[in-house]
Structure formats: structure tokens, C-alpha cells
C-alpha atoms as an extended CHARMM CRD file, in Angstrom:
* protein
*
       248  EXT
         1         1  ALA       CA            109.9880000000      112.8890000000       81.2350000000  PROA      1               0.0000000000
         2         2  LEU       CA            112.4990000000      111.3130000000       81.5830000000  PROA      2               0.0000000000
         3         3  LYS       CA            113.2190000000      112.9470000000       77.4730000000  PROA      3               0.0000000000
         4         4  ALA       CA            113.1820000000      115.7280000000       79.6290000000  PROA      4               0.0000000000
         5         5  ILE       CA            114.8890000000      114.6990000000       82.6370000000  PROA      5               0.0000000000
         6         6  LYS       CA            118.1230000000      112.9030000000       79.6610000000  PROA      6               0.0000000000
         7         7  ASP       CA            117.2930000000      116.1740000000       78.1600000000  PROA      7               0.0000000000
         8         8  ALA       CA            118.9230000000      118.5090000000       80.6390000000  PROA      8               0.0000000000
         9         9  GLY       CA            121.5430000000      115.7630000000       81.6320000000  PROA      9               0.0000000000
        10        10  LEU       CA            120.5660000000      114.4720000000       84.9200000000  PROA      10              0.0000000000
        11        11  ILE       CA            120.3230000000      111.8040000000       86.1410000000  PROA      11              0.0000000000
        12        12  ALA       CA            117.1830000000      109.7250000000       85.6940000000  PROA      12              0.0000000000
        13        13  VAL       CA            115.0020000000      108.0610000000       89.2510000000  PROA      13              0.0000000000
        14        14  CYS       CA            111.1260000000      106.4530000000       87.8900000000  PROA      14              0.0000000000
        15        15  ASN       CA            109.4780000000      104.4690000000       89.9030000000  PROA      15              0.0000000000
        16        16  TYR       CA            106.2070000000      103.3080000000       89.4250000000  PROA      16              0.0000000000
        17        17  ALA       CA            102.8220000000      102.3760000000       91.6820000000  PROA      17              0.0000000000
        18        18  PHE       CA            101.6610000000       99.1200000000       90.8890000000  PROA      18              0.0000000000
        19        19  ARG       CA             97.7790000000       98.6790000000       91.1150000000  PROA      19              0.0000000000
        20        20  ARG       CA             95.7320000000       95.1000000000       92.0010000000  PROA      20              0.0000000000
        21        21  ASP       CA             96.3500000000       94.0060000000       88.5640000000  PROA      21              0.0000000000
        22        22  GLU       CA            100.3480000000       94.6490000000       88.9800000000  PROA      22              0.0000000000
        23        23  LYS       CA             99.9130000000       95.6030000000       85.2400000000  PROA      23              0.0000000000
        24        24  THR       CA            100.6660000000       99.7770000000       83.6510000000  PROA      24              0.0000000000
        25        25  ARG       CA             97.7130000000      100.8380000000       82.7750000000  PROA      25              0.0000000000
        26        26  ASP       CA             99.0340000000      100.4960000000       79.2680000000  PROA      26              0.0000000000
        27        27  GLY       CA             99.8280000000       96.1970000000       80.0320000000  PROA      27              0.0000000000
        28        28  PHE       CA            103.5020000000       95.6750000000       80.7970000000  PROA      28              0.0000000000
        29        29  SER       CA            104.0160000000       94.1160000000       84.3600000000  PROA      29              0.0000000000
        30        30  PRO       CA            106.6950000000       95.3930000000       86.7470000000  PROA      30              0.0000000000
        31        31  GLY       CA            109.5280000000       93.8310000000       85.1320000000  PROA      31              0.0000000000
        32        32  ASP       CA            109.2130000000       94.5870000000       81.6890000000  PROA      32              0.0000000000
        33        33  ALA       CA            107.0890000000       98.1260000000       82.7110000000  PROA      33              0.0000000000
        34        34  CYS       CA            111.0730000000       98.7280000000       84.5150000000  PROA      34              0.0000000000
        35        35  LYS       CA            113.4070000000       97.1780000000       81.4640000000  PROA      35              0.0000000000
        36        36  ILE       CA            111.8270000000       99.6880000000       79.0110000000  PROA      36              0.0000000000
        37        37  LEU       CA            112.4540000000      103.0730000000       81.3330000000  PROA      37              0.0000000000
        38        38  GLU       CA            116.0560000000      101.3150000000       81.7760000000  PROA      38              0.0000000000
        39        39  ASP       CA            115.7700000000      101.4350000000       78.1190000000  PROA      39              0.0000000000
        40        40  ASN       CA            115.0410000000      105.1920000000       76.9450000000  PROA      40              0.0000000000
        41        41  GLY       CA            117.9530000000      106.1620000000       80.3370000000  PROA      41              0.0000000000
        42        42  ALA       CA            116.8880000000      105.7360000000       83.0470000000  PROA      42              0.0000000000
        43        43  ASP       CA            119.2960000000      104.8110000000       85.5910000000  PROA      43              0.0000000000
        44        44  VAL       CA            116.8860000000      104.0080000000       88.3760000000  PROA      44              0.0000000000
        45        45  VAL       CA            114.4730000000      102.6220000000       88.5030000000  PROA      45              0.0000000000
        46        46  GLY       CA            111.6030000000      100.4860000000       91.3550000000  PROA      46              0.0000000000
        47        47  LEU       CA            108.1670000000      101.2800000000       92.4220000000  PROA      47              0.0000000000
        48        48  ASN       CA            107.1950000000      104.3370000000       93.9550000000  PROA      48              0.0000000000
        49        49  CYS       CA            105.1140000000      105.1000000000       97.8130000000  PROA      49              0.0000000000
        50        50  TYR       CA            102.7640000000      103.2100000000       98.0140000000  PROA      50              0.0000000000
        51        51  ARG       CA            102.6010000000       99.2920000000       98.0750000000  PROA      51              0.0000000000
        52        52  GLY       CA            103.8640000000       98.1650000000      102.3500000000  PROA      52              0.0000000000
        53        53  PRO       CA            106.0550000000       96.1810000000      102.7200000000  PROA      53              0.0000000000
        54        54  LYS       CA            105.3340000000       92.9350000000      101.9170000000  PROA      54              0.0000000000
        55        55  MET       CA            102.6880000000       94.0410000000       98.1520000000  PROA      55              0.0000000000
        56        56  THR       CA            106.8540000000       95.7730000000       97.2950000000  PROA      56              0.0000000000
        57        57  MET       CA            108.7780000000       93.1850000000       97.9600000000  PROA      57              0.0000000000
        58        58  LYS       CA            106.5340000000       90.4090000000       95.9020000000  PROA      58              0.0000000000
        59        59  LEU       CA            107.7670000000       93.2310000000       93.0410000000  PROA      59              0.0000000000
        60        60  LEU       CA            111.2200000000       93.3350000000       93.8160000000  PROA      60              0.0000000000
        61        61  PRO       CA            112.4310000000       90.1890000000       92.7690000000  PROA      61              0.0000000000
        62        62  GLU       CA            111.0380000000       90.3400000000       88.7680000000  PROA      62              0.0000000000
        63        63  ILE       CA            112.2540000000       93.9820000000       88.5150000000  PROA      63              0.0000000000
        64        64  ARG       CA            115.7740000000       92.6630000000       89.7670000000  PROA      64              0.0000000000
        65        65  LYS       CA            116.2520000000       89.8820000000       87.3980000000  PROA      65              0.0000000000
        66        66  SER       CA            114.6400000000       92.2860000000       84.0460000000  PROA      66              0.0000000000
        67        67  VAL       CA            116.9660000000       95.2740000000       84.1930000000  PROA      67              0.0000000000
        68        68  SER       CA            120.9980000000       95.9600000000       85.3440000000  PROA      68              0.0000000000
        69        69  CYS       CA            120.5800000000       99.1810000000       86.4150000000  PROA      69              0.0000000000
        70        70  HSD       CA            120.2490000000      100.4630000000       90.1650000000  PROA      70              0.0000000000
        71        71  VAL       CA            116.7550000000       99.4380000000       91.6390000000  PROA      71              0.0000000000
        72        72  ALA       CA            114.6780000000      101.7170000000       94.4380000000  PROA      72              0.0000000000
        73        73  ALA       CA            111.6360000000      100.8210000000       96.0520000000  PROA      73              0.0000000000
        74        74  LEU       CA            110.0130000000      103.2570000000       98.4960000000  PROA      74              0.0000000000
        75        75  PRO       CA            106.7060000000      100.5730000000      100.6760000000  PROA      75              0.0000000000
        76        76  VAL       CA            104.8740000000      102.8690000000      103.0250000000  PROA      76              0.0000000000
        77        77  PRO       CA            104.6680000000      101.4200000000      106.6710000000  PROA      77              0.0000000000
        78        78  TYR       CA            101.2440000000      100.3390000000      106.0600000000  PROA      78              0.0000000000
        79        79  ARG       CA            100.0380000000       97.0820000000      106.0280000000  PROA      79              0.0000000000
        80        80  THR       CA             98.7520000000       96.7150000000      102.6970000000  PROA      80              0.0000000000
        81        81  THR       CA             97.2280000000       93.3930000000      100.8990000000  PROA      81              0.0000000000
        82        82  GLU       CA             96.3330000000       91.7940000000       97.8050000000  PROA      82              0.0000000000
        83        83  LYS       CA             92.6670000000       93.0460000000       97.6360000000  PROA      83              0.0000000000
        84        84  ASP       CA             93.8370000000       95.9760000000       99.1100000000  PROA      84              0.0000000000
        85        85  PRO       CA             97.8010000000       96.5150000000       97.3370000000  PROA      85              0.0000000000
        86        86  GLY       CA             97.6800000000      100.4290000000       97.4120000000  PROA      86              0.0000000000
        87        87  PHE       CA             97.4430000000      102.4160000000      100.8320000000  PROA      87              0.0000000000
        88        88  LEU       CA             94.8520000000      105.4030000000       99.4060000000  PROA      88              0.0000000000
        89        89  ASN       CA             92.5990000000      102.5010000000       98.7150000000  PROA      89              0.0000000000
        90        90  GLN       CA             92.5300000000      100.3670000000      101.7390000000  PROA      90              0.0000000000
        91        91  THR       CA             89.7870000000       99.1710000000      104.6430000000  PROA      91              0.0000000000
        92        92  ASP       CA             90.2190000000       98.3990000000      108.2970000000  PROA      92              0.0000000000
        93        93  GLU       CA             88.2200000000       95.7220000000      108.8670000000  PROA      93              0.0000000000
        94        94  GLY       CA             87.8630000000       96.4370000000      112.3200000000  PROA      94              0.0000000000
        95        95  CYS       CA             85.9840000000       99.5450000000      112.5740000000  PROA      95              0.0000000000
        96        96  ASP       CA             82.4430000000      100.0800000000      110.4480000000  PROA      96              0.0000000000
        97        97  CYS       CA             81.9690000000      103.7420000000      110.9440000000  PROA      97              0.0000000000
        98        98  ILE       CA             84.6990000000      105.2100000000      108.1840000000  PROA      98              0.0000000000
        99        99  PRO       CA             83.2140000000      107.4230000000      106.1360000000  PROA      99              0.0000000000
       100       100  GLY       CA             83.1700000000      105.9760000000      102.4440000000  PROA      100             0.0000000000
       101       101  GLY       CA             85.4490000000      103.0880000000      103.8040000000  PROA      101             0.0000000000
       102       102  ASN       CA             88.4600000000      104.3500000000      102.7940000000  PROA      102             0.0000000000
       103       103  ALA       CA             91.0820000000      104.6120000000      105.8710000000  PROA      103             0.0000000000
       104       104  PHE       CA             92.8380000000      106.9320000000      104.3960000000  PROA      104             0.0000000000
       105       105  PRO       CA             93.9980000000      109.8160000000      104.4650000000  PROA      105             0.0000000000
       106       106  VAL       CA             92.2460000000      110.5150000000      107.8360000000  PROA      106             0.0000000000
       107       107  ALA       CA             91.9090000000      107.3690000000      109.7140000000  PROA      107             0.0000000000
       108       108  LEU       CA             94.9570000000      104.4970000000      108.5310000000  PROA      108             0.0000000000
       109       109  ASP       CA             96.4250000000      104.5570000000      112.2300000000  PROA      109             0.0000000000
       110       110  ASN       CA             95.1220000000      101.4700000000      112.4730000000  PROA      110             0.0000000000
       111       111  LEU       CA             96.9290000000       99.5960000000      110.0080000000  PROA      111             0.0000000000
       112       112  TYR       CA            100.6860000000      101.3080000000      110.5470000000  PROA      112             0.0000000000
       113       113  CYS       CA            104.1820000000       98.5520000000      110.4200000000  PROA      113             0.0000000000
       114       114  ASN       CA            105.4210000000       98.2230000000      114.1210000000  PROA      114             0.0000000000
       115       115  ARG       CA            108.7150000000       98.4980000000      114.2950000000  PROA      115             0.0000000000
       116       116  PHE       CA            108.7660000000       94.2140000000      113.5860000000  PROA      116             0.0000000000
       117       117  GLU       CA            107.5210000000       94.2650000000      110.2570000000  PROA      117             0.0000000000
       118       118  MET       CA            109.7150000000       97.0590000000      109.4350000000  PROA      118             0.0000000000
       119       119  ALA       CA            112.8810000000       95.8820000000      110.3960000000  PROA      119             0.0000000000
       120       120  GLU       CA            111.5430000000       92.5410000000      108.4120000000  PROA      120             0.0000000000
       121       121  PHE       CA            111.6880000000       94.7820000000      105.7480000000  PROA      121             0.0000000000
       122       122  ALA       CA            114.8530000000       95.5550000000      105.5960000000  PROA      122             0.0000000000
       123       123  LYS       CA            116.7990000000       91.9770000000      106.6870000000  PROA      123             0.0000000000
       124       124  GLU       CA            114.6230000000       90.9800000000      103.9430000000  PROA      124             0.0000000000
       125       125  CYS       CA            116.7730000000       93.9900000000      102.2570000000  PROA      125             0.0000000000
       126       126  ASP       CA            119.9040000000       93.1790000000      102.6970000000  PROA      126             0.0000000000
       127       127  GLN       CA            121.4720000000       93.1660000000       99.8930000000  PROA      127             0.0000000000
       128       128  MET       CA            120.2420000000       96.5200000000       99.4860000000  PROA      128             0.0000000000
       129       129  ASP       CA            120.6230000000      100.6670000000      100.9970000000  PROA      129             0.0000000000
       130       130  LEU       CA            118.2430000000      101.1180000000      102.2830000000  PROA      130             0.0000000000
       131       131  VAL       CA            117.8250000000      105.1120000000      103.3830000000  PROA      131             0.0000000000
       132       132  LEU       CA            115.4920000000      105.4560000000      107.0340000000  PROA      132             0.0000000000
       133       133  ASN       CA            113.0480000000      108.9870000000      105.8200000000  PROA      133             0.0000000000
       134       134  HSD       CA            112.0510000000      112.0760000000      107.9160000000  PROA      134             0.0000000000
       135       135  CYS       CA            114.8280000000      110.2030000000      111.2750000000  PROA      135             0.0000000000
       136       136  GLY       CA            111.6650000000      107.5430000000      111.8000000000  PROA      136             0.0000000000
       137       137  VAL       CA            109.0920000000      110.5340000000      111.6600000000  PROA      137             0.0000000000
       138       138  PRO       CA            110.0760000000      111.4210000000      115.5730000000  PROA      138             0.0000000000
       139       139  PRO       CA            106.4280000000      112.1330000000      116.9830000000  PROA      139             0.0000000000
       140       140  ILE       CA            107.7200000000      116.1340000000      118.2010000000  PROA      140             0.0000000000
       141       141  ALA       CA            104.6980000000      117.8700000000      118.8370000000  PROA      141             0.0000000000
       142       142  SER       CA            103.7110000000      115.5640000000      121.7950000000  PROA      142             0.0000000000
       143       143  GLY       CA            107.4070000000      115.1270000000      122.7890000000  PROA      143             0.0000000000
       144       144  GLU       CA            107.2080000000      111.4950000000      123.5940000000  PROA      144             0.0000000000
       145       145  ILE       CA            110.7980000000      110.4390000000      122.3510000000  PROA      145             0.0000000000
       146       146  ASP       CA            111.1530000000      107.1720000000      124.7060000000  PROA      146             0.0000000000
       147       147  GLU       CA            109.4440000000      104.9810000000      122.4730000000  PROA      147             0.0000000000
       148       148  TRP       CA            110.2660000000      106.3340000000      119.1040000000  PROA      148             0.0000000000
       149       149  GLY       CA            113.8390000000      106.4550000000      120.5300000000  PROA      149             0.0000000000
       150       150  LYS       CA            113.9650000000      102.2380000000      120.9820000000  PROA      150             0.0000000000
       151       151  ASP       CA            112.5110000000      102.5220000000      117.2210000000  PROA      151             0.0000000000
       152       152  LEU       CA            115.4940000000      104.1690000000      116.1830000000  PROA      152             0.0000000000
       153       153  ARG       CA            118.5200000000      102.1890000000      117.9120000000  PROA      153             0.0000000000
       154       154  SER       CA            116.5520000000       99.0630000000      116.9730000000  PROA      154             0.0000000000
       155       155  LEU       CA            116.8970000000       99.1500000000      113.0270000000  PROA      155             0.0000000000
       156       156  SER       CA            120.4760000000      101.6870000000      112.7830000000  PROA      156             0.0000000000
       157       157  GLU       CA            121.1240000000       97.7480000000      114.2090000000  PROA      157             0.0000000000
       158       158  LEU       CA            121.1760000000       97.0850000000      110.4330000000  PROA      158             0.0000000000
       159       159  PRO       CA            124.1040000000       97.8790000000      108.1870000000  PROA      159             0.0000000000
       160       160  ASN       CA            122.6530000000       98.0010000000      105.3240000000  PROA      160             0.0000000000
       161       161  VAL       CA            120.1500000000      101.6360000000      106.6470000000  PROA      161             0.0000000000
       162       162  THR       CA            121.1330000000      104.8790000000      106.2880000000  PROA      162             0.0000000000
       163       163  CYS       CA            119.1030000000      107.4830000000      108.1360000000  PROA      163             0.0000000000
       164       164  LYS       CA            117.7830000000      110.7510000000      106.6580000000  PROA      164             0.0000000000
       165       165  LEU       CA            118.5770000000      113.1260000000      108.6650000000  PROA      165             0.0000000000
       166       166  SER       CA            114.9980000000      115.7760000000      107.1770000000  PROA      166             0.0000000000
       167       167  GLY       CA            110.9940000000      116.5570000000      107.7180000000  PROA      167             0.0000000000
       168       168  LEU       CA            111.9990000000      116.5550000000      111.6660000000  PROA      168             0.0000000000
       169       169  MET       CA            110.8900000000      121.0860000000      111.2450000000  PROA      169             0.0000000000
       170       170  ALA       CA            106.4970000000      119.9390000000      109.7010000000  PROA      170             0.0000000000
       171       171  TYR       CA            106.7400000000      117.2740000000      113.2510000000  PROA      171             0.0000000000
       172       172  CYS       CA            106.5170000000      120.1710000000      115.1370000000  PROA      172             0.0000000000
       173       173  ALA       CA            104.2200000000      121.3520000000      116.7040000000  PROA      173             0.0000000000
       174       174  PRO       CA            102.5150000000      123.9040000000      115.0090000000  PROA      174             0.0000000000
       175       175  GLY       CA            104.8860000000      127.7490000000      115.2850000000  PROA      175             0.0000000000
       176       176  THR       CA            106.9790000000      125.6670000000      117.6290000000  PROA      176             0.0000000000
       177       177  SER       CA            109.1780000000      124.4520000000      115.1840000000  PROA      177             0.0000000000
       178       178  SER       CA            113.1890000000      125.6250000000      115.9990000000  PROA      178             0.0000000000
       179       179  TYR       CA            116.7220000000      124.0470000000      115.7870000000  PROA      179             0.0000000000
       180       180  GLU       CA            115.8350000000      123.3910000000      120.1560000000  PROA      180             0.0000000000
       181       181  THR       CA            112.8930000000      122.0650000000      120.2810000000  PROA      181             0.0000000000
       182       182  ILE       CA            114.5500000000      119.2130000000      117.2380000000  PROA      182             0.0000000000
       183       183  LYS       CA            117.8810000000      118.6100000000      118.9950000000  PROA      183             0.0000000000
       184       184  PRO       CA            116.5830000000      116.3000000000      121.8480000000  PROA      184             0.0000000000
       185       185  TYR       CA            115.6090000000      114.2380000000      118.7740000000  PROA      185             0.0000000000
       186       186  VAL       CA            118.7170000000      115.2520000000      116.7060000000  PROA      186             0.0000000000
       187       187  ASP       CA            121.0260000000      114.4070000000      119.1760000000  PROA      187             0.0000000000
       188       188  HSD       CA            119.3690000000      110.8270000000      118.9440000000  PROA      188             0.0000000000
       189       189  THR       CA            119.6260000000      110.1470000000      116.0610000000  PROA      189             0.0000000000
       190       190  LEU       CA            123.1460000000      110.5050000000      115.8600000000  PROA      190             0.0000000000
       191       191  GLU       CA            124.5370000000      108.5070000000      119.1610000000  PROA      191             0.0000000000
       192       192  CYS       CA            122.7950000000      106.1010000000      116.9790000000  PROA      192             0.0000000000
       193       193  PHE       CA            123.7600000000      106.3650000000      113.1170000000  PROA      193             0.0000000000
       194       194  GLY       CA            126.7930000000      107.9460000000      113.3570000000  PROA      194             0.0000000000
       195       195  PRO       CA            127.0930000000      110.8860000000      110.5920000000  PROA      195             0.0000000000
       196       196  ASP       CA            128.9370000000      108.0970000000      108.3090000000  PROA      196             0.0000000000
       197       197  ARG       CA            125.1090000000      106.2840000000      108.0610000000  PROA      197             0.0000000000
       198       198  MET       CA            123.2710000000      109.8740000000      107.9950000000  PROA      198             0.0000000000
       199       199  VAL       CA            121.9460000000      111.9540000000      104.7350000000  PROA      199             0.0000000000
       200       200  TRP       CA            120.4410000000      116.0480000000      103.9180000000  PROA      200             0.0000000000
       201       201  GLY       CA            116.9050000000      115.6830000000      103.4390000000  PROA      201             0.0000000000
       202       202  SER       CA            115.3360000000      119.7340000000      102.0580000000  PROA      202             0.0000000000
       203       203  ASP       CA            111.6530000000      117.7380000000      102.7880000000  PROA      203             0.0000000000
       204       204  TYR       CA            111.0180000000      121.0320000000      100.1140000000  PROA      204             0.0000000000
       205       205  PRO       CA            107.6530000000      121.3900000000       99.2070000000  PROA      205             0.0000000000
       206       206  VAL       CA            106.4510000000      119.2510000000      103.4850000000  PROA      206             0.0000000000
       207       207  VAL       CA            108.9440000000      121.5800000000      104.7110000000  PROA      207             0.0000000000
       208       208  ASN       CA            106.6130000000      124.1620000000      104.7090000000  PROA      208             0.0000000000
       209       209  ALA       CA            104.3720000000      122.7490000000      107.0840000000  PROA      209             0.0000000000
       210       210  ALA       CA            107.2580000000      124.5550000000      108.8610000000  PROA      210             0.0000000000
       211       211  LYS       CA            108.2210000000      128.1990000000      108.7230000000  PROA      211             0.0000000000
       212       212  GLY       CA            109.3260000000      126.7010000000      105.2150000000  PROA      212             0.0000000000
       213       213  ILE       CA            112.2980000000      125.3100000000      103.2570000000  PROA      213             0.0000000000
       214       214  GLN       CA            114.8450000000      128.9210000000      104.7450000000  PROA      214             0.0000000000
       215       215  GLU       CA            114.4160000000      128.1640000000      108.8580000000  PROA      215             0.0000000000
       216       216  TRP       CA            115.6460000000      124.9660000000      108.0640000000  PROA      216             0.0000000000
       217       217  ILE       CA            118.8350000000      125.2170000000      106.2890000000  PROA      217             0.0000000000
       218       218  SER       CA            118.7600000000      127.3000000000      108.7870000000  PROA      218             0.0000000000
       219       219  VAL       CA            119.0390000000      124.8380000000      112.2280000000  PROA      219             0.0000000000
       220       220  THR       CA            121.0580000000      122.4320000000      109.4510000000  PROA      220             0.0000000000
       221       221  ARG       CA            124.2230000000      124.8800000000      110.0910000000  PROA      221             0.0000000000
       222       222  ASN       CA            123.7860000000      125.1210000000      113.3140000000  PROA      222             0.0000000000
       223       223  ILE       CA            123.0720000000      120.8710000000      113.3270000000  PROA      223             0.0000000000
       224       224  PHE       CA            126.2140000000      120.6400000000      111.5270000000  PROA      224             0.0000000000
       225       225  SER       CA            128.4570000000      123.8570000000      114.1040000000  PROA      225             0.0000000000
       226       226  LYS       CA            128.5570000000      121.2890000000      116.2590000000  PROA      226             0.0000000000
       227       227  LEU       CA            130.1110000000      118.2490000000      113.5550000000  PROA      227             0.0000000000
       228       228  SER       CA            133.2450000000      118.2870000000      112.7140000000  PROA      228             0.0000000000
       229       229  ASP       CA            133.5610000000      119.5010000000      108.9510000000  PROA      229             0.0000000000
       230       230  SER       CA            134.5450000000      116.3750000000      107.8280000000  PROA      230             0.0000000000
       231       231  GLU       CA            131.2890000000      115.6260000000      109.7690000000  PROA      231             0.0000000000
       232       232  ALA       CA            128.6380000000      117.8500000000      108.6510000000  PROA      232             0.0000000000
       233       233  GLU       CA            130.1850000000      117.0380000000      104.8170000000  PROA      233             0.0000000000
       234       234  ALA       CA            129.3290000000      113.4570000000      105.1130000000  PROA      234             0.0000000000
       235       235  ILE       CA            126.0210000000      113.6100000000      105.4700000000  PROA      235             0.0000000000
       236       236  ALA       CA            125.9530000000      117.0980000000      103.4170000000  PROA      236             0.0000000000
       237       237  ASN       CA            126.6400000000      115.1740000000      100.0660000000  PROA      237             0.0000000000
       238       238  ILE       CA            129.5120000000      112.4590000000      100.5680000000  PROA      238             0.0000000000
       239       239  ASN       CA            127.2110000000      109.9730000000      102.0550000000  PROA      239             0.0000000000
       240       240  ALA       CA            124.6750000000      110.6970000000       99.5200000000  PROA      240             0.0000000000
       241       241  GLN       CA            127.4130000000      110.3110000000       96.5990000000  PROA      241             0.0000000000
       242       242  LYS       CA            128.2060000000      106.8600000000       98.1430000000  PROA      242             0.0000000000
       243       243  ILE       CA            124.3580000000      105.8940000000       98.9430000000  PROA      243             0.0000000000
       244       244  TYR       CA            123.5240000000      106.8080000000       95.0660000000  PROA      244             0.0000000000
       245       245  ASN       CA            126.4380000000      106.2390000000       93.1270000000  PROA      245             0.0000000000
       246       246  THR       CA            126.7750000000      109.8130000000       91.5860000000  PROA      246             0.0000000000
       247       247  ALA       CA            128.3840000000      112.3310000000       91.8500000000  PROA      247             0.0000000000
       248       248  LEU       CA            127.9300000000      116.2900000000       92.5190000000  PROA      248             0.0000000000
């Protein structure tokens, strides 16, 4: 896959999901595995969305010491442990009625990290640029905004956090996705982060859980029409180029 990406002249971001033994299937440690990717042309290496914040942080120092390229980490917001480091295999010790005993995918509620835990992760990574996906996943379908709004403002106070404008249509109640539905959440995100600390994302193919990518593009244009040209361009591509150190 890496060879195909580089042969196509594209930037290669290659992340691993390390299991309990902290080895790849062929026995390499996180640091060694990422070094092999870097030596073969990967521009960014690191950890994919599999481990929670603490279990992600456990492996990052080794990777950072092993490579000279950019390092990426995508922690999932769950309290994964040494026993169950990945969120795909989680046990909720406080519940004995989960079919099969595995909380993934429909019984993870009790294992969510709270706002303070995620803030601590961001503080620990103060030398890294962090991107908050999907405006922090607001509960648009329920119409709740206050608690999400407080969480978002708290994270916006951390200077190394940028917010991704994406995913909002999929969080609307079925059949209700529209600019008017998500506007209060977009407005609050803009108020907290400002155009200089936001990046746009398609959320494809998950966006199809709403009315599809074309609707999201249309809504995006509506959002941008309320901003200056420079503000819209910053969110659309300029900020992403700075964060990912690339040119489009």
C-alpha cells in the first residue's frame, strides 16, 4: 500500500493499531515498525484510532524517538487499559448483561473519557498539533447544546488544538440534516476556535448516513458565504496545509 501511494506521487500517512502484546503481526515493536515505514518513504507514521488516550501515550515516546518524520496519533475517547488496550475488545466490569461480554460496538457508553481526561491528553501533547474531529461530536439529534458547548470552549483554550468542521450532518436526527439544523453548533464552534483554528473535512463516506456529500458541500458553501474570503479559504485549505506541513 505504501509503495502504491508513493508511486502515485501522494503524501503517505501510515498508522498502526497495536494489540495487547504491542507488536505487529510479524513481531516488530512500535518504534521499529514505524522506522521501517519511514525508511520506505512514509511521510507520517504513528498510531491509528484504536487505543484510548493513556494507552496511546504509552507508545508515542518510543515512536517519536525512532523516527525523524511527522508522528500522528488518533486516540479514541474510551478508557482502554493494559488488559484491553483497544476499544474493539472492551469489558465493562460494572455490567454483566452485555451479550458476549464485549462492550463494542453498542455498550461503550460507560467507558467514555470525560472532558477532563481528554483535556489532560491534549496538555500532555502540548508539542503536537491536535485536531478535534467533527466539532467534538455535538448531540445534534437530541438538540442538546449546553454541555457540549462548555466542553468545546474548554478544549478551545488549549492553543495546540484545532477543530475540524466535519461530521455534523451525520449527527442530525434521520431526515433532518440541513444548514438550519447545524447552524447553532457551527456558530458556537466558530466563536470558540475562530476561522484560523479550524479545518474542513468531508467525513466521507460516513456523511452518507445523512443526505450525502453533495448536501454537505452545499451546506459548507452556505457556511462560508457568511465569512470573509480569507476566513473561508483558511478553513477550506490554508490551515490544513500549515498543520500537515504540505502544499495543495
